[in-house]
Coordinates of C-alpha atoms in Angstrom, one line a residue:
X1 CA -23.8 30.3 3.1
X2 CA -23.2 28.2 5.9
X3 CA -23.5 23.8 6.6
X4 CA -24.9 22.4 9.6
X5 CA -25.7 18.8 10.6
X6 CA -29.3 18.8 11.9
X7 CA -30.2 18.6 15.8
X8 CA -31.8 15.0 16.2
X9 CA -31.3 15.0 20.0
X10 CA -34.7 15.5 20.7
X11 CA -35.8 12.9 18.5
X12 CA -36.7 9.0 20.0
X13 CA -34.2 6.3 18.8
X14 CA -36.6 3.3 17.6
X15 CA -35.8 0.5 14.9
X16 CA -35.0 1.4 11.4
X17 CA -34.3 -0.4 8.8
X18 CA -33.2 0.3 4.8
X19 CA -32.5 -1.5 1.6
X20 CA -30.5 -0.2 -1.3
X21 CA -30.0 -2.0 -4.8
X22 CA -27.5 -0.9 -7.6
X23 CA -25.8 -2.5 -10.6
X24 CA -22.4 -2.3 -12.5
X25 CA -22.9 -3.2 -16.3
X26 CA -20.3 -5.0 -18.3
X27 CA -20.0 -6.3 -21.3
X28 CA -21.5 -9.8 -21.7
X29 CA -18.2 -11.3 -22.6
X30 CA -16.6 -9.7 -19.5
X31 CA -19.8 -10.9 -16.9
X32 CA -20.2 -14.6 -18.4
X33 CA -16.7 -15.1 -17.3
X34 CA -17.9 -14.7 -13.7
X35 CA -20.3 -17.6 -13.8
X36 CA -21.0 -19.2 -11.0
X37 CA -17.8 -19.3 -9.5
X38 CA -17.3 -15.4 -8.5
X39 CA -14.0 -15.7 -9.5
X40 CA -12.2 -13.3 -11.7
X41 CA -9.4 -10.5 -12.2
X42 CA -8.1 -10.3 -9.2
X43 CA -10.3 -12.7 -7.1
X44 CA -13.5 -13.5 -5.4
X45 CA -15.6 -10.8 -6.2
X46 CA -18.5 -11.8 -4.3
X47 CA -16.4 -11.7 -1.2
X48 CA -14.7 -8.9 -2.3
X49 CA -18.0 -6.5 -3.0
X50 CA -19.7 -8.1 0.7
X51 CA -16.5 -6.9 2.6
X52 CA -16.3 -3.4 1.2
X53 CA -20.3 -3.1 1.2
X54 CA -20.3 -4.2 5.0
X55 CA -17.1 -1.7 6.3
X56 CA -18.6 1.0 4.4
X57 CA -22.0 0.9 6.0
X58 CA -20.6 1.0 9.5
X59 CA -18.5 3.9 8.0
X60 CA -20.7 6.2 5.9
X61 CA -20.5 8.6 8.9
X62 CA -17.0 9.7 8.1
X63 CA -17.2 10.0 4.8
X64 CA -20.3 11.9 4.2
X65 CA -20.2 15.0 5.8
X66 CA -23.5 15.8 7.7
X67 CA -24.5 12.3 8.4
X68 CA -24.7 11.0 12.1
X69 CA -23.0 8.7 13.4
X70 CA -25.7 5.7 14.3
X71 CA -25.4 2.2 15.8
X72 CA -25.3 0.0 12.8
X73 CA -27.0 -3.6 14.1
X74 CA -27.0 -5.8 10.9
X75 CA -25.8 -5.7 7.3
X76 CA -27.0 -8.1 4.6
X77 CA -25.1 -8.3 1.0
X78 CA -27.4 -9.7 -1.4
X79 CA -25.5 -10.3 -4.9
X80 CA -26.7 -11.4 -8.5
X81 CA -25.7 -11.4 -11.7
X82 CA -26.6 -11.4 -15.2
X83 CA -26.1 -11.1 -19.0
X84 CA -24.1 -7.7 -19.0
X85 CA -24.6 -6.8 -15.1
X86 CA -23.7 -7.5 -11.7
X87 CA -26.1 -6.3 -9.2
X88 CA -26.2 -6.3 -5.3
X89 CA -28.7 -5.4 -2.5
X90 CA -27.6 -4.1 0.7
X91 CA -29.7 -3.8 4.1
X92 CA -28.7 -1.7 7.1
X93 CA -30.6 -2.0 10.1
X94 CA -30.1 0.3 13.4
X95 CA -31.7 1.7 16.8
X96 CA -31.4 5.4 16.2
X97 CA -32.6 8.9 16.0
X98 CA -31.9 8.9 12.7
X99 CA -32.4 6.7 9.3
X100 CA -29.9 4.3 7.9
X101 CA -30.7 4.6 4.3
X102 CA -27.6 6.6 3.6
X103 CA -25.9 4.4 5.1
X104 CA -27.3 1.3 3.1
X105 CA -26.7 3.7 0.0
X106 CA -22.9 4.4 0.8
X107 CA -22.1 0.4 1.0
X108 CA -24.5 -0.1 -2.0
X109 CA -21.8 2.1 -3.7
X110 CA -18.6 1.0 -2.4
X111 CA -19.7 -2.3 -3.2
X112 CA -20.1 -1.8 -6.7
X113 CA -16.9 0.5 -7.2
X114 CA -14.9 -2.4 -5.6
X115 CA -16.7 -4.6 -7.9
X116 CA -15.3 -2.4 -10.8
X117 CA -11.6 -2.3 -9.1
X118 CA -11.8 -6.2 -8.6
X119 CA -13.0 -6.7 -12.5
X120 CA -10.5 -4.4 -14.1
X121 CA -7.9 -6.7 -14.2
X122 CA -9.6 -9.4 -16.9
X123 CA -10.1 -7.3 -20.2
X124 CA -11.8 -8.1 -23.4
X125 CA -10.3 -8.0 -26.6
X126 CA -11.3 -8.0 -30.1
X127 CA -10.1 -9.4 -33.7
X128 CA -10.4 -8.2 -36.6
X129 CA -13.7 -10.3 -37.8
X130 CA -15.5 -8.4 -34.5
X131 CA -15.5 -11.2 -32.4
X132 CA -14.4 -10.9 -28.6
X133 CA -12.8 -13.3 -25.7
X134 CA -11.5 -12.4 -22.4
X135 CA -8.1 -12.9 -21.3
X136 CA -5.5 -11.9 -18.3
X137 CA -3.8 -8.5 -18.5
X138 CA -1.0 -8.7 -20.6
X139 CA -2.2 -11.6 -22.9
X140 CA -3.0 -9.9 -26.1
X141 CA -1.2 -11.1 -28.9
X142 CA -2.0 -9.7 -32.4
X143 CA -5.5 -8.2 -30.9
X144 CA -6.3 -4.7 -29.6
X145 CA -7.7 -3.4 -26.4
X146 CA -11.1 -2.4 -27.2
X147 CA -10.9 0.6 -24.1
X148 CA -12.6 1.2 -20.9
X149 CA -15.6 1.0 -22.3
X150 CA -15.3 -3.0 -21.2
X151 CA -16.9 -1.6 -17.4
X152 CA -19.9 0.3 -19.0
X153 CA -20.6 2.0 -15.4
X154 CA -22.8 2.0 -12.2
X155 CA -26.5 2.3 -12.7
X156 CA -29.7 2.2 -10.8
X157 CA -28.5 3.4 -7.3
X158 CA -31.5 3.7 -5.4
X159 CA -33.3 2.8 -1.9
X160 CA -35.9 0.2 -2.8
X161 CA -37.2 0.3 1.3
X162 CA -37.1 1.7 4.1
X163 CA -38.6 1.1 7.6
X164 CA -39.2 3.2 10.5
X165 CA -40.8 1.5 13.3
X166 CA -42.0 -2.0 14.2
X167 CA -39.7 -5.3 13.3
X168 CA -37.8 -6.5 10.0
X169 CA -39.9 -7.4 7.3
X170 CA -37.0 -8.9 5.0
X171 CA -36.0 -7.5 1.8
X172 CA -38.8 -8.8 -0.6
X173 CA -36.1 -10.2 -2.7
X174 CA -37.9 -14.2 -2.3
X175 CA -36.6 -15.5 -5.7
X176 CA -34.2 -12.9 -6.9
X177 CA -31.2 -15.3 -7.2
X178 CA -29.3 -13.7 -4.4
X179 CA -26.3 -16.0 -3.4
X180 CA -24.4 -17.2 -0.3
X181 CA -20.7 -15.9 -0.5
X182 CA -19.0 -18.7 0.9
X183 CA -19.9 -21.1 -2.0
X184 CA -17.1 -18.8 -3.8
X185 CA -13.6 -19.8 -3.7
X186 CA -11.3 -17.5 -1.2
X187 CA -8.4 -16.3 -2.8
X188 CA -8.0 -12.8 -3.6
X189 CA -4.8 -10.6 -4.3
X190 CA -3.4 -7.4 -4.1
X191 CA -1.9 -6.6 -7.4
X192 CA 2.2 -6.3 -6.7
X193 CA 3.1 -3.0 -7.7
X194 CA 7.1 -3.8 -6.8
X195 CA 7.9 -4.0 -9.8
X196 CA 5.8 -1.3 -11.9
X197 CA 7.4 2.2 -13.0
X198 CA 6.4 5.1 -11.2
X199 CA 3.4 7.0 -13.6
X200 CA 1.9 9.9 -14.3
X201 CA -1.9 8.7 -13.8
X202 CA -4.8 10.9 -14.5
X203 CA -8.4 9.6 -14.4
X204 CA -11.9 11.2 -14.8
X205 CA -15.0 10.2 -13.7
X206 CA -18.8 11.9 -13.9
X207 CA -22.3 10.6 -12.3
X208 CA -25.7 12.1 -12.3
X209 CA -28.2 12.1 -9.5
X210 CA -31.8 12.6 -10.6
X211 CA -33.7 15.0 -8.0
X212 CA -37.1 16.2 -8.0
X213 CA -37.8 19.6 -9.9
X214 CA -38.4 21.6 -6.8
X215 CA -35.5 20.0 -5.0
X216 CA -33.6 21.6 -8.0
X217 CA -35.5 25.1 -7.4
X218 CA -34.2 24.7 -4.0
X219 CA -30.3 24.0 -4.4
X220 CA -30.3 27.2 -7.4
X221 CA -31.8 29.3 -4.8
X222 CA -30.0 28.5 -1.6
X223 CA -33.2 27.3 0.2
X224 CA -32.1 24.0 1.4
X225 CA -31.9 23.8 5.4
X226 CA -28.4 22.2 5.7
X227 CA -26.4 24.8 3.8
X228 CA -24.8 25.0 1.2
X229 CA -25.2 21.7 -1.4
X230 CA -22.7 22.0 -3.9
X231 CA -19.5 23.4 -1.6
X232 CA -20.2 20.3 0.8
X233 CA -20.3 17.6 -2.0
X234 CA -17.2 19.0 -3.6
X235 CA -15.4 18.7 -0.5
X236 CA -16.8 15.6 0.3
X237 CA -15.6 14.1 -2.9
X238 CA -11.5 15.8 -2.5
X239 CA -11.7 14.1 0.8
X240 CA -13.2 10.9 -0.5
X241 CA -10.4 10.8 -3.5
X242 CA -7.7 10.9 -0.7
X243 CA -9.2 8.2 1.4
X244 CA -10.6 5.7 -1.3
X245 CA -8.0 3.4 -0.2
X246 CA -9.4 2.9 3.3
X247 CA -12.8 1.7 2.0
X248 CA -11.5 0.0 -1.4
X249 CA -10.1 -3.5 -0.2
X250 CA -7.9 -3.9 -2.8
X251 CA -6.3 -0.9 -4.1
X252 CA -2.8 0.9 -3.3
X253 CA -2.0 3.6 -1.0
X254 CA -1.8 6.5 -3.6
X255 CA 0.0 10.2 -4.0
X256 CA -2.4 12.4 -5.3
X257 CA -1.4 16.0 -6.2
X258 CA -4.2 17.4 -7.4
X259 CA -8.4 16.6 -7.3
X260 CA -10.7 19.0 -8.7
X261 CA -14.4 18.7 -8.6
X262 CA -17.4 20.0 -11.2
X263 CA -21.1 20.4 -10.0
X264 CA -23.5 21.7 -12.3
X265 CA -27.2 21.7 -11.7
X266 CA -29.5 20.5 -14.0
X267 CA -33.6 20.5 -14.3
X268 CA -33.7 17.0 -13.1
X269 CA -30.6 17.1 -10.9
X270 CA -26.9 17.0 -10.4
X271 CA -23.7 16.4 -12.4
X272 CA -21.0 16.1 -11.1
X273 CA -17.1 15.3 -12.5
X274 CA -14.1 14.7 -10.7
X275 CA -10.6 14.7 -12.0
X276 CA -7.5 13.4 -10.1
X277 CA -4.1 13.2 -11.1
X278 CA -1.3 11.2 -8.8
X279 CA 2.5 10.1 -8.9
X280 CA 2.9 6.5 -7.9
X281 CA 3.0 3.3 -9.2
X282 CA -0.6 3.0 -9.5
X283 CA -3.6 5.0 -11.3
X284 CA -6.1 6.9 -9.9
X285 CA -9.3 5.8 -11.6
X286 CA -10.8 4.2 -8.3
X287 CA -10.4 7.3 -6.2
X288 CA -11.8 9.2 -9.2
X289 CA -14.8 7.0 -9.0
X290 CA -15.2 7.0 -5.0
X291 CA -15.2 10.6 -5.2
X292 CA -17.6 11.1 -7.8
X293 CA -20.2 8.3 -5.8
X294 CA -19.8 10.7 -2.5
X295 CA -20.3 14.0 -4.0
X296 CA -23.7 12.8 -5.1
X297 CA -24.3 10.7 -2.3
X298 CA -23.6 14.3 0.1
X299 CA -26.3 15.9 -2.4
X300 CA -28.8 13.1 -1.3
X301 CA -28.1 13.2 2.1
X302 CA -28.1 17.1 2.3
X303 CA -31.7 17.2 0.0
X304 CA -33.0 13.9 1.1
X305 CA -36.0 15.5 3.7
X306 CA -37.6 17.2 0.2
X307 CA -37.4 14.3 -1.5
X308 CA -39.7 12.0 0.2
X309 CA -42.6 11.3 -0.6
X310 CA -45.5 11.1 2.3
X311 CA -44.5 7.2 3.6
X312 CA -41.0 8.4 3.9
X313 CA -39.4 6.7 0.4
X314 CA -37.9 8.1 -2.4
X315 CA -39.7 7.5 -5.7
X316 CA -38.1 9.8 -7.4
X317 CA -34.5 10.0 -6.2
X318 CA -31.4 7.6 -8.1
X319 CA -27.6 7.7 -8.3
X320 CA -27.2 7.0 -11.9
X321 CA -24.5 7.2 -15.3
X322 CA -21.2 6.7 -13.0
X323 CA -18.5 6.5 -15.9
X324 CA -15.1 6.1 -16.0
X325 CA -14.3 8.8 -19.0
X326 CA -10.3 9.0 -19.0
X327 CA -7.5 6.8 -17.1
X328 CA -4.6 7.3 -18.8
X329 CA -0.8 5.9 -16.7
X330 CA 2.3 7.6 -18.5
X331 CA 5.5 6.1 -16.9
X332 CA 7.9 9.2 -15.5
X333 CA 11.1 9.6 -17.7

């Protein structure tokens, strides 16, 4: 089966607009640390997630496989958070031929996977009586790391609006607790590797994205105008896993030797699992999770014209259950 990007040259470039919100839950222990101050792990998270969000909308194009490449005018990072949750909105705007929601969607994503990479580095531990406290990596004393269960995983990735025509009408997000970035201190820090051993890392991550039922039909039977869904999102993710580092602010250059990539259709959508393995000083958990977010991303973006609805949203489409599931480092002998 072939892949092809679809002809939009005959189509008339006019104002478009999209907004995308998503979430990364923690546990409570791990998000009240974050208070006000945005500060944690291994810095400013709020300006952390906008600087990823805002690179990786101008770059969705090449990184997801059939997308155009469009004029991106504005990005807005919108960021709150809560008792076991941070959340962010992001709007793209653009003069195209084209929509920008994939766009919005793919630094919606990065966003919260930097989020995750930025977070890692504070951990919660637990006594014996069941109670928990966070403290810095390496400060655990007579207690036990309770796993990476601490980053429960990305949730709720969806478009919330899109425009076509006319002027911006905001995001709708009056009273939503969204925050200015620069009240957050500046300091943030690439973890120094120097030092660390070379490993043996090996990480897997999995995320679902719910489709409509005859979008489903579709993909089984081979029906779907761009090609072939499930080859282009696996390749999408391989190349994703090898150029996480690009998008991710603050992780390493890695080595990976090996990526493989699951799809398996369900009745209400996609699955999808990626493993990656790498020799470095470093894991490869993040790449594991950027690849899974642009294999399902591809799907969307290669299904997204039957899964409107008659104004041109989608009511029924979400990126959802992103998991870290295994990210083990064993130091070479």
């Amino acid at each position: 089966m072939s892949v092809r990007m679809i002809d939009v040259s005959g189509k008339e470039s006019v104002y478009r607009e999209a907004w995308v919100e998503g979430l990364i839950r923690l546990r409570p222990e791990l998000a009240k640390v974050i208070g006000d101050s945005w500060f944690i792990g291994l810095g400013n998270l709020a300006s952390s997630i906008s600087v990823a969000a805002v690179v990786a909308v101008k770059r969705a194009w090449e990184f997801i496989p059939l997308l155009h490449p469009i004029p991106i005018t504005n990005v807005e990072v919108e960021l709150t958070h809560g008792y076991d949750y941070v959340g962010l909105r992001v709007g793209a705007k653009t003069v195209a031929q084209t929509g920008v929601e994939m766009d919005a969607l793919f630094g919606a994503l990065t966003g919260l996977v930097t989020a995750w990479n930025v977070i890692k580095a504070r951990h919660c531990v637990c006594g014996p009586n069941g109670d928990c406290r966070v403290v810095e990596e390496g400060e655990v004393g007579g207690l036990s790391f309770s796993g990476v269960g601490e980053i429960k995983g990305i949730e709720g990735v969806r478009v919330i609006r899109k425009i076509k025509g006319g002027l911006s009408s905001g995001n709708g997000t009056e009273g939503t607790g969204s925050i200015n970035v620069n009240n957050a201190p500046s300091l943030v820090t690439l973890f120094d590797a120097s030092n660390e051993p070379t490993y043996i890392g090996e990480a897997e991550a999995s995320g679902f994205i719910k489709l409509k039922p005859s979008t489903v039909e579709l993909i089984r039977s081979g029906g779907v105008e761009k090609g072939d869904v499930l080859a282009t999102a696996q390749l999408a993710a391989i190349s994703m896993a090898k150029r996480a580092w690009e998008l991710l602010p603050l992780i390493h250059q890695n080595y990976l030797t090996h990526v493989a990539v699951g799809a398996e259709v369900k009745d209400n959508g996609v699955y999808v699992k990626v493993t990656t393995r790498n020799v470095s000083r470093t894991g490869s958990a993040m790449e594991a999770l950027m690849a899974t977010g642009a294999a399902l991303l591809t799907i969307w973006d290669m299904v997204k014209k039957y899964e409107k609805d008659e104004n041109g949203q989608y009511p029924d489409t979400e990126v959802s259950f992103i998991r870290l599931e295994k990210a083990v480092k064993t130091p070479m002998q």
